[in-house]
CSV table of C-alpha atoms in Angstrom, one decimal:
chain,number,residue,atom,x,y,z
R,2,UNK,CA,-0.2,-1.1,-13.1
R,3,UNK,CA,-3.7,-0.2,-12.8
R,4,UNK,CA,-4.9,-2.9,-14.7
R,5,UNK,CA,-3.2,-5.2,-12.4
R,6,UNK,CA,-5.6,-4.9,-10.1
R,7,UNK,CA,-8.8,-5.9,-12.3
R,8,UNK,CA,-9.3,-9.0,-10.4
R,9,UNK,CA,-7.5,-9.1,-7.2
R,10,UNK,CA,-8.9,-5.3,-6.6
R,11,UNK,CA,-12.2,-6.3,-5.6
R,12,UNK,CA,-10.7,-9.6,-3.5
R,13,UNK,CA,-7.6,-7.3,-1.4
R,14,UNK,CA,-8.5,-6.5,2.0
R,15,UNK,CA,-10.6,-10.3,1.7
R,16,UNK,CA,-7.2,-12.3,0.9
R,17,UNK,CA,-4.9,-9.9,3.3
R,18,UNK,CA,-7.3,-10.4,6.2
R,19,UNK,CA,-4.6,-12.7,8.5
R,20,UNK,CA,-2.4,-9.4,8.1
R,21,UNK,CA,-4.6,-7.8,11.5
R,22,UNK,CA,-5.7,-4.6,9.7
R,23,UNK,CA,-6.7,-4.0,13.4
R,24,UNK,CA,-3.8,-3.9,15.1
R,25,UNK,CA,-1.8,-2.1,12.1
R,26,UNK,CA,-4.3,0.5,12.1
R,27,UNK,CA,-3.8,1.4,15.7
R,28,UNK,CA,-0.5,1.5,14.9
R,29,UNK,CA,-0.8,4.1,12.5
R,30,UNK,CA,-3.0,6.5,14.5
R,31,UNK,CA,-0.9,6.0,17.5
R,32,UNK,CA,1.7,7.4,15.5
R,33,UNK,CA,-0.3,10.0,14.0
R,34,UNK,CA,-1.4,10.8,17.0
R,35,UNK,CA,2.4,11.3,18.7
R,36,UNK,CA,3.1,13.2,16.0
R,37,UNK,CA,0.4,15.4,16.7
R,38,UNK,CA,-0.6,15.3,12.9
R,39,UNK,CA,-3.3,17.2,11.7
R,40,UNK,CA,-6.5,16.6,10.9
R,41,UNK,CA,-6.7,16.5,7.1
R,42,UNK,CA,-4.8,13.5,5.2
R,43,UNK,CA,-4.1,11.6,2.1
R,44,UNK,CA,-4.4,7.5,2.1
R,45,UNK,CA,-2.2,6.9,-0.9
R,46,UNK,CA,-2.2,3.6,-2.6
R,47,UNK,CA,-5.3,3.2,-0.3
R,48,UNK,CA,-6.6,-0.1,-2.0
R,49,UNK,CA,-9.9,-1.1,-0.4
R,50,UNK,CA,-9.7,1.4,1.9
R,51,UNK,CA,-9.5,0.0,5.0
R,52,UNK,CA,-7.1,2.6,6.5
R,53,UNK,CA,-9.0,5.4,5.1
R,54,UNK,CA,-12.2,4.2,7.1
R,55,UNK,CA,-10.1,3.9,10.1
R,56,UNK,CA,-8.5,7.5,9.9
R,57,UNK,CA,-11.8,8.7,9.2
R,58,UNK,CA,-13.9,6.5,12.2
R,59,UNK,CA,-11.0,8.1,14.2
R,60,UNK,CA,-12.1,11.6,13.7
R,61,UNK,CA,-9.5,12.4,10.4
R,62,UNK,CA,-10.6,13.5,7.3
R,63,UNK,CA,-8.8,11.4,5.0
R,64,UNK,CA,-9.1,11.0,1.5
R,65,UNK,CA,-8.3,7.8,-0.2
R,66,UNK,CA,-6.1,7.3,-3.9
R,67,UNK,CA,-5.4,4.5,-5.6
R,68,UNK,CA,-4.2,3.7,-9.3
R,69,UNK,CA,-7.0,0.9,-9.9
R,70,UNK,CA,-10.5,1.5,-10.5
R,71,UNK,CA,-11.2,-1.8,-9.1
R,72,UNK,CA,-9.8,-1.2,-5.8
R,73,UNK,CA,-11.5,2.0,-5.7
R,74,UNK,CA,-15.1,0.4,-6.6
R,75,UNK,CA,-14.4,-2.2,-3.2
R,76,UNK,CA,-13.6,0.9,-0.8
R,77,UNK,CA,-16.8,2.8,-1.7
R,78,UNK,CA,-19.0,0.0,-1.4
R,79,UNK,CA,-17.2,-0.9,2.0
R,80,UNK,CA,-17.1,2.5,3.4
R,81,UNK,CA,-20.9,2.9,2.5
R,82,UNK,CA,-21.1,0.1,4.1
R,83,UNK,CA,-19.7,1.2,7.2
R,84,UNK,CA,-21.9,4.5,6.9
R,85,UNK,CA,-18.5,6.7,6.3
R,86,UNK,CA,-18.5,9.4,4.6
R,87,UNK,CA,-15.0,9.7,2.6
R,88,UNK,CA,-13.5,10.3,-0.7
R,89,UNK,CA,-12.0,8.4,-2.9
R,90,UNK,CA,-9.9,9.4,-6.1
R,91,UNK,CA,-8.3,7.7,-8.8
R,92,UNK,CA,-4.4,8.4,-8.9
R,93,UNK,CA,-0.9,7.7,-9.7
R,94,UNK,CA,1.9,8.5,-6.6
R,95,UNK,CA,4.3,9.7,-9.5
R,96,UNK,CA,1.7,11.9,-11.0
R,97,UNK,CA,-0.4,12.9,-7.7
R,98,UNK,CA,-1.9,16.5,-8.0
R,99,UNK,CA,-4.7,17.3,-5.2
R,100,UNK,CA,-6.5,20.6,-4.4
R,101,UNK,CA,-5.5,22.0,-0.6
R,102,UNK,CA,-2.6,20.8,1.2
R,103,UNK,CA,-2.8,18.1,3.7
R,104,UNK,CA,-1.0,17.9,6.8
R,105,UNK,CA,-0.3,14.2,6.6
R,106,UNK,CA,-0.3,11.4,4.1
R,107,UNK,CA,0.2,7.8,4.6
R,108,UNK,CA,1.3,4.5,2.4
R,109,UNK,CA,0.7,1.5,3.9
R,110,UNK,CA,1.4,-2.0,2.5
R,111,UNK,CA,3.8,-2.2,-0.1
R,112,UNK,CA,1.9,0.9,-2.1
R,113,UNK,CA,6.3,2.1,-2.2
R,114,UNK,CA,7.0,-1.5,-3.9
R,115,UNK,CA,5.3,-1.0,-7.0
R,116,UNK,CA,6.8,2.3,-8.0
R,117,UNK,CA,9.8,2.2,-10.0
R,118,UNK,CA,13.2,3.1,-8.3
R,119,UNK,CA,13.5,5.7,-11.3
R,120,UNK,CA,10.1,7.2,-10.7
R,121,UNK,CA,10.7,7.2,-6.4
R,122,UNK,CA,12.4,10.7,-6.6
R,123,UNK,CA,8.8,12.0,-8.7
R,124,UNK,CA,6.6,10.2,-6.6
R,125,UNK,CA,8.3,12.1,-3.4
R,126,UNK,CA,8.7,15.5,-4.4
R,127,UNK,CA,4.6,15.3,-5.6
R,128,UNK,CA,3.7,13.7,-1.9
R,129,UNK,CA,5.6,16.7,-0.5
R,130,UNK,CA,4.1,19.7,-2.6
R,131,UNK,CA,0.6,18.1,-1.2
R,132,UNK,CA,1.9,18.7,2.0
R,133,UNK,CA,1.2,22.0,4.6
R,134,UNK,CA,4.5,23.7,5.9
R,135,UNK,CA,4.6,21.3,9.0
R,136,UNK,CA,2.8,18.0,6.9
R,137,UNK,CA,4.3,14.4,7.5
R,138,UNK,CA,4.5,11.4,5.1
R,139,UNK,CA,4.2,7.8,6.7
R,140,UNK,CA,4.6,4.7,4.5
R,141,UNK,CA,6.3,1.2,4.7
R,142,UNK,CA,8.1,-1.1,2.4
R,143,UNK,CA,8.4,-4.6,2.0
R,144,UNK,CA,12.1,-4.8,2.9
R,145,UNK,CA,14.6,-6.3,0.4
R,146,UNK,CA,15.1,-9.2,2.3
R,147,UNK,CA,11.7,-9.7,2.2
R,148,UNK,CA,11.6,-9.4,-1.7
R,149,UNK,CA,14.9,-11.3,-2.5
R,150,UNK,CA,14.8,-14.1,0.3
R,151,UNK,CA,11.0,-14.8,1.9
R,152,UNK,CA,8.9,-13.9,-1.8
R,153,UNK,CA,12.1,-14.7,-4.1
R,154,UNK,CA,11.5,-17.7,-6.4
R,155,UNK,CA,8.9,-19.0,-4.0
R,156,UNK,CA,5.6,-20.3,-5.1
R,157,UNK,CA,2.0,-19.6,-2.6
R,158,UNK,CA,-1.7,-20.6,-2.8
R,159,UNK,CA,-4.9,-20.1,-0.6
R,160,UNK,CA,-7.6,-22.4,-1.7
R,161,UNK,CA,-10.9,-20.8,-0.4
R,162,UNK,CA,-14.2,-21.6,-1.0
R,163,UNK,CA,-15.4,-18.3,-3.2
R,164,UNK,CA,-11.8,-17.8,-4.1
R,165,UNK,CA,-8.5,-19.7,-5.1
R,166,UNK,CA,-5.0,-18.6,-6.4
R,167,UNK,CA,-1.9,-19.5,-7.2
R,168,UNK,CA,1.0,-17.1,-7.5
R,169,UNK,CA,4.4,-17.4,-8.5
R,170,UNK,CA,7.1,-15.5,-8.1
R,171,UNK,CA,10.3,-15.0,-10.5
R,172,UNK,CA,13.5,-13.1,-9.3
R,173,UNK,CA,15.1,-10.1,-11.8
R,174,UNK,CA,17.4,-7.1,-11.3
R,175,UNK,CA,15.2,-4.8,-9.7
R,176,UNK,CA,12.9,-7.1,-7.5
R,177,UNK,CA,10.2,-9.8,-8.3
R,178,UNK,CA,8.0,-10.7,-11.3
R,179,UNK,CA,4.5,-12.1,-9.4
R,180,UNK,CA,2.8,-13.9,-11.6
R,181,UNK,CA,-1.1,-14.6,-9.9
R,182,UNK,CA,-3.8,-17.1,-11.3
R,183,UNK,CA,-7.3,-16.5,-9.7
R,184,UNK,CA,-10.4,-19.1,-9.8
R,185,UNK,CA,-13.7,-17.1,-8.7
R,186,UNK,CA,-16.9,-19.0,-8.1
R,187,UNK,CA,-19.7,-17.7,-9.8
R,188,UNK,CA,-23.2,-17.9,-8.4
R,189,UNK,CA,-23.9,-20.8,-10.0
R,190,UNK,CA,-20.6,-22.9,-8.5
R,191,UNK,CA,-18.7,-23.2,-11.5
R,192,UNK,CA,-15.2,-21.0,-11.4
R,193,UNK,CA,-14.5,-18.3,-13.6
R,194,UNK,CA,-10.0,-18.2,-14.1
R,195,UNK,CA,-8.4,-14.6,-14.2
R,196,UNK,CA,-4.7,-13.9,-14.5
R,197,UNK,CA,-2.6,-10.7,-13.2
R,198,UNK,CA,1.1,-10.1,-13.9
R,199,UNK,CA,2.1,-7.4,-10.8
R,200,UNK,CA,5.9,-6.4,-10.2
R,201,UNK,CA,7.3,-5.1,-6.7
R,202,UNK,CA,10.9,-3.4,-6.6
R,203,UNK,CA,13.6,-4.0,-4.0
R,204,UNK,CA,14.2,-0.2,-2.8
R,205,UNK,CA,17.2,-0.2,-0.5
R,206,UNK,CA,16.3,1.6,2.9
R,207,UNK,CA,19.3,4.1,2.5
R,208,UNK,CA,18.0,4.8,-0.4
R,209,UNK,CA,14.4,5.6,0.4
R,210,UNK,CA,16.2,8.0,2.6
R,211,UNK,CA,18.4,10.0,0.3
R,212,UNK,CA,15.8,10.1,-2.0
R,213,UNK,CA,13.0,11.9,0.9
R,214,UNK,CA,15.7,13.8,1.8
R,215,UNK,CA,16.3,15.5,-1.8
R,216,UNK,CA,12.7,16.1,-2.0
R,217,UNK,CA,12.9,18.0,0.6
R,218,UNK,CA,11.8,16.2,3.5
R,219,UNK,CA,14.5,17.5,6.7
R,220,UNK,CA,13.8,14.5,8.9
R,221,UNK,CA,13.2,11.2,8.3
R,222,UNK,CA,13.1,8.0,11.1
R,223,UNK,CA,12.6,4.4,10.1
R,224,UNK,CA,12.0,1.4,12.2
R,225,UNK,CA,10.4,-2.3,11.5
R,226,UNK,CA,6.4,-3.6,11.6
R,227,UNK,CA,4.6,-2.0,14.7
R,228,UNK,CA,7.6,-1.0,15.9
R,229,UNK,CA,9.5,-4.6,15.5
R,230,UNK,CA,12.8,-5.3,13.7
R,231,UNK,CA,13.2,-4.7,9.9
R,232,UNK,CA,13.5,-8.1,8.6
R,233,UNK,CA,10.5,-7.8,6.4
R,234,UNK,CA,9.2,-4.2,6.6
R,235,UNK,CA,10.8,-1.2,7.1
R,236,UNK,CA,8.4,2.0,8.4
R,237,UNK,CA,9.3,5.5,7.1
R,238,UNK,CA,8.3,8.6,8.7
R,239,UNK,CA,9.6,11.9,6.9
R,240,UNK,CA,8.7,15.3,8.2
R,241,UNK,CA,9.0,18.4,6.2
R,242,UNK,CA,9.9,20.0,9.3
């Protein structure tokens, strides 16, 4: 999956601007915040980082993982950038081993898509063994409407002027083949082409839940985007107590 990323890594937070990283992030601390997390977290499938810089301007200390090296090149330049002083670690959800417990991790946008429905119960029990005795674990999902009826066999494009794609989708079994073709202008105006295969999975919200549950996890409560109806994402908050 990692390698997925090699293009579209440095370009994600630039090509999911209209998604108001703003608004979602305030979101996400409100909730932190009502929760009365602590102060130390995880940002897993953090991507470019942009909700590790905001946990961190907002007085966390969060610590950002992702499976791609690419992605994790993009969020040190941009929170150097920003002058924020984070950290950022190359990892694998199923596979995640980190020193010290945390008393919250988060997962947002899609980072629950992309792991197999026979690696979910792994990729659980690891986020709550990083967890302190009273840690929480917030993440979303594109629903399976979403992946079945709105992504489906449906084909989208964006034709900017440093970057273009085209990405088409193919239904199967367990969710979506997403096949992407990149053109990226080069300094000198001609376009280089990159291709990236990516798969996302259609996890059922019931169970997402069973599956926290098991893990360990003695509370879980869902609703839709910022609080909305579920039609294309479902939110997941699971407490270990």
């Amino acid at each position: 999956m990692a390698e997925s990323y090699e293009t579209l890594g440095g370009w994600f937070e630039y090509l999911n601007s209209d998604c108001d990283y703003e608004k979602w992030s305030q979101y996400l601390l409100n909730k932190l915040k009502g929760a009365s997390a602590g102060r130390v977290g995880l940002d897993i499938g953090c991507g470019n980082g942009y909700f590790t810089r905001a946990l961190n301007r907002a007085g966390y200390q969060a610590c950002g993982i992702d499976i791609s090296p690419a992605m994790l090149s993009v969020a040190r330049q941009k929170a150097a950038k920003e002058g924020i002083r984070c950290e950022f670690l190359l990892g694998d959800i199923t596979k995640l081993k980190v020193c010290g417990k945390a008393h919250f991790a988060v997962a947002i946008n899609d980072c629950i898509n992309y792991v197999p429905p026979s690696k979910l119960s792994a990729a659980f029990r690891r986020v709550y063994s990083s967890l302190c005795g009273d840690g929480m674990f917030f993440f979303d999902i594109s629903s399976e409407n979403k992946i079945r009826n709105i992504i489906g066999e449906n084909l989208f494009g964006e034709d900017g002027e440093d970057i273009s794609y085209l990405w088409f989708n193919t239904q199967t079994e367990e969710g979506v083949k997403m096949e992407l073709t990149f053109f990226v202008r080069r300094a000198d105006g001609a376009y280089d082409r990159f291709e990236e295969t990516h798969f996302q999975y259609a996890h059922r919200e019931e169970d997402i839940i069973a599956l926290l549950k098991e893990a360990g996890f003695c509370r879980v409560e869902t609703e839709g985007h910022l609080g909305g109806d579920k039609a294309e994402r479902i939110n997941f908050f699971a407490y270990k107590r």
